[in-house]
């Protein structure tokens, strides 16, 4: 019963393997030479799967002897390489090659075995013969690897460059750059190689990432910024965008940071803060509105209302007043914070829309922050508008001794209230 089940599994696996045989065994549609060839292949592959490379090599060698198909010989030798039977691989390759090197694949396998056996000078000699005849990119790479093991890095770079100019392969370029940067300490040359490639062929994720690694190691901030900006064009992810923003912040180049944030739209909260710092309230209104619409957070509605007022050219515009007051009233329904209560109150006071109501809002703000110079100033200004300059002056006396009393608007209010108080005293 077990043998029948095993055979069924073998047949099922065989069907699958035959469908993938061009990858696994490279038979490429050749007809079978003997009846059980497929089962031999299957058994060899099963041994490979179990990492029993000695048995898989033996079976592939049997297949080679029975069929004469070279792909079986190559597979047998590769399995012996996997089993670390390097000297046996060299011996078998010599038997098959003789003095010729026409079978390039077999020569490559022998070179790998020589390298693993630390017979590097022999590997180099054979590699040079191979590359002169094949002119194959992979053979240039193989020879360069030999020179790396020999620590002859200049020559290794020479062969890598020979391979690179054949197809401008990024992986080859990376090998060149790493040897130049790490082994030869020619850091500028390494970066120049990558930069030249990126300018001509484009800065792919792979090349940009290598440049970022080098620039980061060298603490080259400008190089990092330039590369991240190029990378962002092909990968507009938030992570990369935030790296760019961080670098602009490090450089304190807030103008460029704002431009990038405007274009990328990756961090509206930061953009809003930068607009506020720059006192660009017109743009701040727009961003605050967007943030409110996206998040539903009334704090952004409150900010948009404040910036709408601050950015208005005509502070006496009654329609603007209605819009700002309406928004602030909406905000304090759920967010009764001092900032919004005071701003709403001051607006009602300063423009004499409803001074008494404005004072109520300011008093509520002072319950939250009783020592706020700006809230106290608003309250004093409210009493001033009501004509109670004595009470206003009493509050302003306290304000005059607080930090922030040099604010131009506060100073203006202090003087106006002082004059009013003197005038009212003189009438008595």
Tab-separated table of C-alpha atoms in Angstrom:
chain	number	residue	atom	x	y	z
A	1	UNK	CA	0.000	0.000	0.000
A	2	UNK	CA	2.788	2.401	0.910
A	3	UNK	CA	4.675	1.657	-2.273
A	4	UNK	CA	1.546	2.396	-4.357
A	5	UNK	CA	1.058	5.715	-2.546
A	6	UNK	CA	4.723	6.569	-3.028
A	7	UNK	CA	4.488	5.782	-6.741
A	8	UNK	CA	1.354	7.977	-7.058
A	9	UNK	CA	3.192	10.830	-5.427
A	10	UNK	CA	6.134	10.302	-7.748
A	11	UNK	CA	3.869	10.409	-10.800
A	12	UNK	CA	2.124	13.580	-9.572
A	13	UNK	CA	5.445	15.225	-8.868
A	14	UNK	CA	6.771	14.085	-12.220
A	15	UNK	CA	3.890	15.809	-14.036
A	16	UNK	CA	4.686	19.007	-12.171
A	17	UNK	CA	8.431	18.755	-12.808
A	18	UNK	CA	7.978	18.103	-16.500
A	19	UNK	CA	5.936	21.280	-16.674
A	20	UNK	CA	8.847	23.176	-15.077
A	21	UNK	CA	11.678	21.125	-16.574
A	22	UNK	CA	13.157	24.014	-18.530
A	23	UNK	CA	14.020	25.623	-15.208
A	24	UNK	CA	14.945	22.577	-13.207
A	25	UNK	CA	16.879	20.318	-15.578
A	26	UNK	CA	17.014	22.288	-18.827
A	27	UNK	CA	16.034	19.282	-20.968
A	28	UNK	CA	14.190	21.695	-23.249
A	29	UNK	CA	11.911	19.216	-24.917
A	30	UNK	CA	14.535	16.580	-25.815
A	31	UNK	CA	13.040	13.155	-26.270
A	32	UNK	CA	13.759	10.522	-23.675
A	33	UNK	CA	16.704	8.289	-24.485
A	34	UNK	CA	15.560	5.424	-22.252
A	35	UNK	CA	12.233	4.456	-20.714
A	36	UNK	CA	12.796	5.424	-17.064
A	37	UNK	CA	14.709	8.666	-17.691
A	38	UNK	CA	11.933	10.762	-16.107
A	39	UNK	CA	11.902	8.669	-12.946
A	40	UNK	CA	15.672	8.989	-12.633
A	41	UNK	CA	15.260	12.768	-12.874
A	42	UNK	CA	12.522	12.730	-10.266
A	43	UNK	CA	14.576	10.693	-7.822
A	44	UNK	CA	17.574	12.981	-8.313
A	45	UNK	CA	15.409	16.021	-7.600
A	46	UNK	CA	13.969	14.407	-4.496
A	47	UNK	CA	17.498	13.815	-3.211
A	48	UNK	CA	18.324	17.467	-3.966
A	49	UNK	CA	15.273	18.564	-2.018
A	50	UNK	CA	16.560	16.568	0.964
A	51	UNK	CA	19.997	18.150	0.413
A	52	UNK	CA	21.447	14.707	-0.204
A	53	UNK	CA	23.666	16.042	-2.956
A	54	UNK	CA	25.935	12.984	-3.184
A	55	UNK	CA	23.092	10.710	-4.262
A	56	UNK	CA	21.528	13.335	-6.547
A	57	UNK	CA	24.926	13.861	-8.201
A	58	UNK	CA	25.325	10.109	-8.733
A	59	UNK	CA	21.904	9.834	-10.393
A	60	UNK	CA	22.511	12.839	-12.659
A	61	UNK	CA	25.882	11.345	-13.589
A	62	UNK	CA	24.141	8.063	-14.458
A	63	UNK	CA	21.706	10.028	-16.614
A	64	UNK	CA	24.651	11.693	-18.340
A	65	UNK	CA	26.368	8.347	-19.027
A	66	UNK	CA	23.117	6.823	-20.345
A	67	UNK	CA	22.037	9.812	-22.503
A	68	UNK	CA	25.151	11.845	-23.247
A	69	UNK	CA	23.152	14.992	-22.411
A	70	UNK	CA	25.562	17.613	-21.084
A	71	UNK	CA	22.946	19.281	-18.898
A	72	UNK	CA	22.994	16.165	-16.694
A	73	UNK	CA	26.758	16.424	-16.313
A	74	UNK	CA	26.486	20.087	-15.313
A	75	UNK	CA	23.784	19.278	-12.778
A	76	UNK	CA	25.815	16.426	-11.347
A	77	UNK	CA	28.844	18.673	-10.908
A	78	UNK	CA	26.791	21.475	-9.352
A	79	UNK	CA	25.419	19.017	-6.816
A	80	UNK	CA	28.962	18.017	-5.970
A	81	UNK	CA	29.793	21.692	-5.492
A	82	UNK	CA	26.824	21.882	-3.113
A	83	UNK	CA	28.286	18.892	-1.261
A	84	UNK	CA	31.624	20.736	-1.080
A	85	UNK	CA	33.346	18.014	-3.126
A	86	UNK	CA	35.495	20.631	-4.846
A	87	UNK	CA	38.520	18.481	-5.709
A	88	UNK	CA	36.273	15.785	-7.230
A	89	UNK	CA	34.546	18.468	-9.354
A	90	UNK	CA	37.928	19.699	-10.592
A	91	UNK	CA	39.052	16.146	-11.438
A	92	UNK	CA	35.839	15.312	-13.301
A	93	UNK	CA	35.891	18.619	-15.177
A	94	UNK	CA	39.496	17.976	-16.222
A	95	UNK	CA	38.534	14.515	-17.512
A	96	UNK	CA	35.739	16.034	-19.578
A	97	UNK	CA	37.645	19.080	-20.821
A	98	UNK	CA	41.158	17.857	-21.462
A	99	UNK	CA	43.242	20.811	-22.667
A	100	UNK	CA	40.298	22.552	-24.323
A	101	UNK	CA	38.014	25.180	-22.870
A	102	UNK	CA	35.309	25.107	-25.532
A	103	UNK	CA	32.657	23.988	-23.056
A	104	UNK	CA	32.267	27.333	-21.280
A	105	UNK	CA	29.736	26.061	-18.759
A	106	UNK	CA	32.005	23.266	-17.659
A	107	UNK	CA	34.920	25.694	-17.358
A	108	UNK	CA	32.817	27.983	-15.160
A	109	UNK	CA	31.967	25.101	-12.850
A	110	UNK	CA	35.646	24.170	-12.603
A	111	UNK	CA	36.616	27.786	-11.820
A	112	UNK	CA	34.091	27.918	-8.985
A	113	UNK	CA	35.500	24.656	-7.602
A	114	UNK	CA	39.058	26.002	-7.822
A	115	UNK	CA	38.012	29.152	-5.948
A	116	UNK	CA	36.308	27.144	-3.218
A	117	UNK	CA	39.387	24.943	-2.947
A	118	UNK	CA	41.483	28.129	-2.513
A	119	UNK	CA	43.418	27.360	-5.684
A	120	UNK	CA	43.041	30.991	-6.682
A	121	UNK	CA	45.992	31.355	-9.043
A	122	UNK	CA	44.779	28.401	-11.097
A	123	UNK	CA	41.273	29.848	-11.042
A	124	UNK	CA	42.622	33.190	-12.248
A	125	UNK	CA	44.600	31.643	-15.096
A	126	UNK	CA	41.616	29.617	-16.281
A	127	UNK	CA	39.252	32.577	-15.815
A	128	UNK	CA	41.409	34.824	-17.994
A	129	UNK	CA	41.470	32.177	-20.736
A	130	UNK	CA	37.698	31.824	-20.487
A	131	UNK	CA	36.872	35.530	-20.641
A	132	UNK	CA	39.183	36.074	-23.604
A	133	UNK	CA	37.227	33.473	-25.580
A	134	UNK	CA	33.672	33.928	-24.317
A	135	UNK	CA	33.567	37.717	-23.871
A	136	UNK	CA	30.570	36.974	-21.635
A	137	UNK	CA	29.394	39.382	-18.929
A	138	UNK	CA	29.080	36.583	-16.363
A	139	UNK	CA	32.654	35.538	-17.030
A	140	UNK	CA	33.906	39.084	-16.420
A	141	UNK	CA	32.102	38.935	-13.091
A	142	UNK	CA	33.616	35.550	-12.287
A	143	UNK	CA	37.137	36.827	-12.977
A	144	UNK	CA	36.505	39.949	-10.891
A	145	UNK	CA	35.435	37.735	-8.010
A	146	UNK	CA	38.731	35.862	-8.232
A	147	UNK	CA	40.674	39.134	-8.064
A	148	UNK	CA	38.634	40.227	-5.043
A	149	UNK	CA	39.603	36.999	-3.267
A	150	UNK	CA	43.210	37.697	-4.226
A	151	UNK	CA	42.729	41.222	-2.775
A	152	UNK	CA	43.759	42.691	-6.119
A	153	UNK	CA	40.914	45.196	-5.999
A	154	UNK	CA	42.066	47.536	-8.783
A	155	UNK	CA	42.088	44.660	-11.242
A	156	UNK	CA	38.748	43.416	-9.908
A	157	UNK	CA	37.265	46.838	-10.662
A	158	UNK	CA	38.748	46.733	-14.154
A	159	UNK	CA	36.920	43.506	-14.976
A	160	UNK	CA	33.709	44.709	-13.344
A	161	UNK	CA	33.845	47.850	-15.460
A	162	UNK	CA	34.347	45.644	-18.498
A	163	UNK	CA	31.152	43.808	-17.601
A	164	UNK	CA	29.287	47.009	-16.756
A	165	UNK	CA	29.844	48.714	-20.102
A	166	UNK	CA	28.275	45.753	-21.869
A	167	UNK	CA	24.794	46.325	-20.422
A	168	UNK	CA	25.059	49.023	-17.699
A	169	UNK	CA	23.781	46.561	-15.123
A	170	UNK	CA	23.025	48.159	-11.724
A	171	UNK	CA	24.135	45.119	-9.733
A	172	UNK	CA	27.536	45.243	-11.411
A	173	UNK	CA	27.770	48.964	-10.760
A	174	UNK	CA	27.031	48.327	-7.099
A	175	UNK	CA	29.947	45.872	-6.897
A	176	UNK	CA	32.242	48.489	-8.456
A	177	UNK	CA	31.053	51.170	-6.050
A	178	UNK	CA	31.421	48.983	-2.960
A	179	UNK	CA	34.989	47.962	-3.858
A	180	UNK	CA	35.934	51.579	-4.591
A	181	UNK	CA	34.331	52.850	-1.388
A	182	UNK	CA	35.218	50.079	1.073
A	183	UNK	CA	38.302	48.284	-0.206
A	184	UNK	CA	40.126	51.044	-2.093
A	185	UNK	CA	38.799	53.961	0.007
A	186	UNK	CA	38.135	55.908	-3.182
A	187	UNK	CA	34.890	57.259	-1.800
A	188	UNK	CA	34.505	60.153	-4.223
A	189	UNK	CA	35.058	57.819	-7.177
A	190	UNK	CA	32.459	55.388	-5.849
A	191	UNK	CA	29.865	58.130	-5.499
A	192	UNK	CA	30.818	59.603	-8.875
A	193	UNK	CA	30.214	56.232	-10.561
A	194	UNK	CA	26.720	55.985	-9.056
A	195	UNK	CA	25.897	59.625	-9.750
A	196	UNK	CA	27.006	59.377	-13.379
A	197	UNK	CA	24.827	56.308	-13.874
A	198	UNK	CA	21.863	57.994	-12.214
A	199	UNK	CA	22.170	61.104	-14.384
A	200	UNK	CA	22.343	59.084	-17.602
A	201	UNK	CA	20.044	56.150	-16.848
A	202	UNK	CA	17.929	57.539	-14.037
A	203	UNK	CA	18.157	57.145	-10.273
A	204	UNK	CA	16.261	53.938	-9.646
A	205	UNK	CA	15.330	52.856	-6.118
A	206	UNK	CA	18.344	50.555	-6.084
A	207	UNK	CA	20.908	53.184	-7.141
A	208	UNK	CA	19.373	55.950	-5.029
A	209	UNK	CA	19.442	53.673	-1.986
A	210	UNK	CA	23.150	52.981	-2.506
A	211	UNK	CA	23.866	56.701	-2.849
A	212	UNK	CA	21.867	57.430	0.305
A	213	UNK	CA	23.950	54.873	2.178
A	214	UNK	CA	27.221	56.454	1.059
A	215	UNK	CA	26.059	60.052	1.634
A	216	UNK	CA	24.717	59.144	5.056
A	217	UNK	CA	28.022	57.502	6.011
A	218	UNK	CA	29.860	60.655	4.884
A	219	UNK	CA	27.377	63.005	6.627
A	220	UNK	CA	26.865	64.691	3.261
A	221	UNK	CA	23.560	66.478	3.884
A	222	UNK	CA	23.331	68.098	0.453
A	223	UNK	CA	24.008	64.783	-1.268
A	224	UNK	CA	21.358	63.093	0.874
A	225	UNK	CA	18.793	65.775	0.072
A	226	UNK	CA	19.485	65.654	-3.656
A	227	UNK	CA	19.168	61.874	-3.717
A	228	UNK	CA	16.017	61.732	-1.598
A	229	UNK	CA	14.394	64.300	-3.891
A	230	UNK	CA	15.202	62.139	-6.923
A	231	UNK	CA	13.986	59.039	-5.136
A	232	UNK	CA	10.737	60.780	-4.201
A	233	UNK	CA	9.951	61.265	-7.893
A	234	UNK	CA	9.785	57.490	-8.369
A	235	UNK	CA	8.580	56.525	-4.893
A	236	UNK	CA	6.357	59.234	-3.429
A	237	UNK	CA	5.965	57.472	-0.110
A	238	UNK	CA	5.383	59.331	3.140
A	239	UNK	CA	8.568	57.877	4.665
A	240	UNK	CA	10.765	59.349	1.952
A	241	UNK	CA	8.861	62.625	2.029
A	242	UNK	CA	9.411	62.921	5.769
A	243	UNK	CA	13.153	62.316	5.305
A	244	UNK	CA	13.218	65.267	2.899
A	245	UNK	CA	11.325	67.445	5.374
A	246	UNK	CA	13.751	66.444	8.165
A	247	UNK	CA	16.743	67.431	6.050
A	248	UNK	CA	15.210	70.802	5.181
A	249	UNK	CA	14.600	71.273	8.895
A	250	UNK	CA	18.207	70.374	9.685
A	251	UNK	CA	19.362	72.920	7.086
A	252	UNK	CA	16.808	75.441	8.432
A	253	UNK	CA	15.674	75.974	4.858
A	254	UNK	CA	12.027	76.627	5.704
A	255	UNK	CA	11.260	78.231	2.361
A	256	UNK	CA	12.195	75.049	0.503
A	257	UNK	CA	10.462	72.960	3.144
A	258	UNK	CA	7.226	74.880	2.554
A	259	UNK	CA	7.566	74.478	-1.222
A	260	UNK	CA	8.065	70.731	-0.853
A	261	UNK	CA	5.147	70.357	1.553
A	262	UNK	CA	2.927	72.338	-0.823
A	263	UNK	CA	3.852	70.051	-3.712
A	264	UNK	CA	3.848	66.745	-1.859
A	265	UNK	CA	0.885	67.316	0.457
A	266	UNK	CA	2.364	64.800	2.901
A	267	UNK	CA	2.085	66.772	6.144
A	268	UNK	CA	-0.590	69.448	6.215
A	269	UNK	CA	-0.273	69.916	9.979
A	270	UNK	CA	3.401	70.882	9.622
A	271	UNK	CA	2.619	73.087	6.625
A	272	UNK	CA	-0.021	74.897	8.699
A	273	UNK	CA	2.496	75.526	11.490
A	274	UNK	CA	5.035	76.877	9.004
A	275	UNK	CA	2.439	79.231	7.520
A	276	UNK	CA	1.603	80.447	11.029
A	277	UNK	CA	5.290	81.036	11.838
A	278	UNK	CA	5.703	82.932	8.575
A	279	UNK	CA	2.458	84.854	9.317
A	280	UNK	CA	1.111	83.742	5.960
A	281	UNK	CA	-2.445	83.666	7.256
A	282	UNK	CA	-4.137	83.566	3.857
A	283	UNK	CA	-2.585	80.199	3.072
A	284	UNK	CA	-3.067	79.085	6.670
A	285	UNK	CA	-6.848	79.587	6.276
A	286	UNK	CA	-6.951	77.218	3.315
A	287	UNK	CA	-4.914	74.470	4.991
A	288	UNK	CA	-6.855	74.728	8.257
A	289	UNK	CA	-10.119	74.351	6.320
A	290	UNK	CA	-8.791	71.252	4.535
A	291	UNK	CA	-7.686	69.712	7.816
A	292	UNK	CA	-11.089	70.399	9.352
A	293	UNK	CA	-12.891	68.820	6.384
A	294	UNK	CA	-10.621	65.770	6.509
A	295	UNK	CA	-10.581	65.232	10.275
A	296	UNK	CA	-13.715	66.893	11.598
A	297	UNK	CA	-11.606	68.353	14.432
A	298	UNK	CA	-13.198	71.711	15.349
A	299	UNK	CA	-9.802	73.005	16.501
A	300	UNK	CA	-8.950	73.384	12.810
A	301	UNK	CA	-12.242	75.201	12.245
A	302	UNK	CA	-11.278	77.560	15.064
A	303	UNK	CA	-7.865	78.151	13.544
A	304	UNK	CA	-9.346	78.791	10.111
A	305	UNK	CA	-11.662	81.382	11.672
A	306	UNK	CA	-8.787	83.156	13.440
A	307	UNK	CA	-6.635	83.168	10.293
A	308	UNK	CA	-9.565	84.383	8.225
A	309	UNK	CA	-9.724	87.450	10.440
A	310	UNK	CA	-5.952	87.924	10.629
A	311	UNK	CA	-5.557	87.708	6.848
A	312	UNK	CA	-8.398	90.109	6.065
A	313	UNK	CA	-7.240	93.345	4.443
A	314	UNK	CA	-10.238	95.189	5.853
A	315	UNK	CA	-10.651	94.301	9.508
A	316	UNK	CA	-13.983	96.197	9.541
A	317	UNK	CA	-15.586	93.968	6.898
A	318	UNK	CA	-18.953	93.037	8.443
A	319	UNK	CA	-19.439	89.939	6.254
A	320	UNK	CA	-16.037	88.674	7.357
A	321	UNK	CA	-17.043	89.332	10.982
A	322	UNK	CA	-20.198	87.235	10.550
A	323	UNK	CA	-18.210	84.365	9.033
A	324	UNK	CA	-15.552	84.379	11.759
A	325	UNK	CA	-18.026	84.740	14.639
A	326	UNK	CA	-20.222	81.958	13.247
A	327	UNK	CA	-17.247	79.569	13.065
A	328	UNK	CA	-15.978	80.432	16.536
A	329	UNK	CA	-19.437	79.915	18.030
A	330	UNK	CA	-19.541	76.522	16.354
A	331	UNK	CA	-16.155	75.682	17.841
A	332	UNK	CA	-16.999	76.609	21.448
A	333	UNK	CA	-20.055	74.388	21.393
A	334	UNK	CA	-17.714	71.433	21.842
A	335	UNK	CA	-14.310	72.995	22.548
A	336	UNK	CA	-14.606	75.711	25.163
A	337	UNK	CA	-10.921	76.553	25.238
A	338	UNK	CA	-9.505	79.880	26.346
A	339	UNK	CA	-8.037	80.745	22.960
A	340	UNK	CA	-11.349	80.532	21.114
A	341	UNK	CA	-13.428	82.092	23.917
A	342	UNK	CA	-11.062	85.045	24.183
A	343	UNK	CA	-10.769	85.556	20.429
A	344	UNK	CA	-14.531	85.518	19.996
A	345	UNK	CA	-14.982	87.832	22.976
A	346	UNK	CA	-12.325	90.281	21.802
A	347	UNK	CA	-13.839	90.390	18.312
A	348	UNK	CA	-17.267	91.253	19.735
A	349	UNK	CA	-15.659	93.873	21.984
A	350	UNK	CA	-13.205	95.538	19.627
A	351	UNK	CA	-15.736	95.974	16.808
A	352	UNK	CA	-18.489	96.845	19.292
A	353	UNK	CA	-20.721	94.088	17.939
A	354	UNK	CA	-21.828	92.961	21.416
A	355	UNK	CA	-19.444	94.244	24.070
A	356	UNK	CA	-21.260	92.747	27.066
A	357	UNK	CA	-21.428	89.301	25.467
A	358	UNK	CA	-17.804	89.645	24.522
A	359	UNK	CA	-16.883	90.332	28.154
A	360	UNK	CA	-18.757	87.178	29.196
A	361	UNK	CA	-16.696	85.069	26.800
A	362	UNK	CA	-13.441	86.664	27.993
A	363	UNK	CA	-14.338	86.078	31.655
A	364	UNK	CA	-14.941	82.408	30.858
A	365	UNK	CA	-11.525	82.262	29.198
A	366	UNK	CA	-9.956	83.788	32.333
A	367	UNK	CA	-11.456	81.036	34.460
A	368	UNK	CA	-9.356	78.644	32.401
A	369	UNK	CA	-6.199	80.824	32.348
A	370	UNK	CA	-6.548	83.520	35.027
A	371	UNK	CA	-3.077	84.966	34.494
A	372	UNK	CA	-3.147	85.314	30.700
A	373	UNK	CA	-1.996	88.813	29.829
A	374	UNK	CA	-3.946	88.725	26.579
A	375	UNK	CA	-7.211	87.645	28.210
A	376	UNK	CA	-6.802	90.360	30.881
A	377	UNK	CA	-6.098	92.884	28.127
A	378	UNK	CA	-9.301	91.811	26.347
A	379	UNK	CA	-11.325	92.213	29.555
A	380	UNK	CA	-9.882	95.669	30.244
A	381	UNK	CA	-10.615	96.630	26.648
A	382	UNK	CA	-14.197	95.477	27.113
A	383	UNK	CA	-14.661	97.736	30.140
A	384	UNK	CA	-13.006	100.563	28.214
A	385	UNK	CA	-15.550	100.096	25.411
A	386	UNK	CA	-18.323	100.253	28.030
A	387	UNK	CA	-16.829	103.485	29.357
A	388	UNK	CA	-15.735	101.996	32.704
A	389	UNK	CA	-12.165	103.250	32.442
A	390	UNK	CA	-11.506	103.000	36.188
A	391	UNK	CA	-12.102	99.251	36.175
A	392	UNK	CA	-10.180	98.931	32.899
A	393	UNK	CA	-7.230	100.875	34.377
A	394	UNK	CA	-7.157	98.672	37.455
A	395	UNK	CA	-6.817	95.567	35.261
A	396	UNK	CA	-4.247	97.244	33.034
A	397	UNK	CA	-2.116	98.123	36.041
A	398	UNK	CA	-1.718	94.403	36.621
A	399	UNK	CA	-1.088	93.813	32.906
A	400	UNK	CA	1.663	96.461	32.784
A	401	UNK	CA	3.763	94.423	35.219
A	402	UNK	CA	3.439	91.132	33.305
A	403	UNK	CA	5.624	89.586	30.615
A	404	UNK	CA	4.242	90.484	27.214
A	405	UNK	CA	3.195	94.003	28.162
A	406	UNK	CA	5.500	95.339	25.444
A	407	UNK	CA	3.189	93.919	22.776
A	408	UNK	CA	2.237	96.818	20.499
A	409	UNK	CA	-1.499	96.252	20.816
A	410	UNK	CA	-1.279	95.905	24.609
A	411	UNK	CA	0.792	99.100	24.817
A	412	UNK	CA	-1.800	100.891	22.680
A	413	UNK	CA	-4.583	99.730	24.997
A	414	UNK	CA	-2.628	100.764	28.133
A	415	UNK	CA	-2.189	104.294	26.793
A	416	UNK	CA	-5.808	104.620	25.634
A	417	UNK	CA	-7.189	103.388	28.959
A	418	UNK	CA	-4.767	105.596	30.929
A	419	UNK	CA	-5.938	108.695	29.051
A	420	UNK	CA	-9.575	107.718	29.453
A	421	UNK	CA	-9.146	107.167	33.191
A	422	UNK	CA	-7.446	110.538	33.663
A	423	UNK	CA	-10.154	112.244	31.687
A	424	UNK	CA	-12.915	110.629	33.755
A	425	UNK	CA	-11.103	111.558	37.012
A	426	UNK	CA	-10.808	115.159	35.840
A	427	UNK	CA	-14.546	115.406	35.347
A	428	UNK	CA	-15.274	114.481	38.945
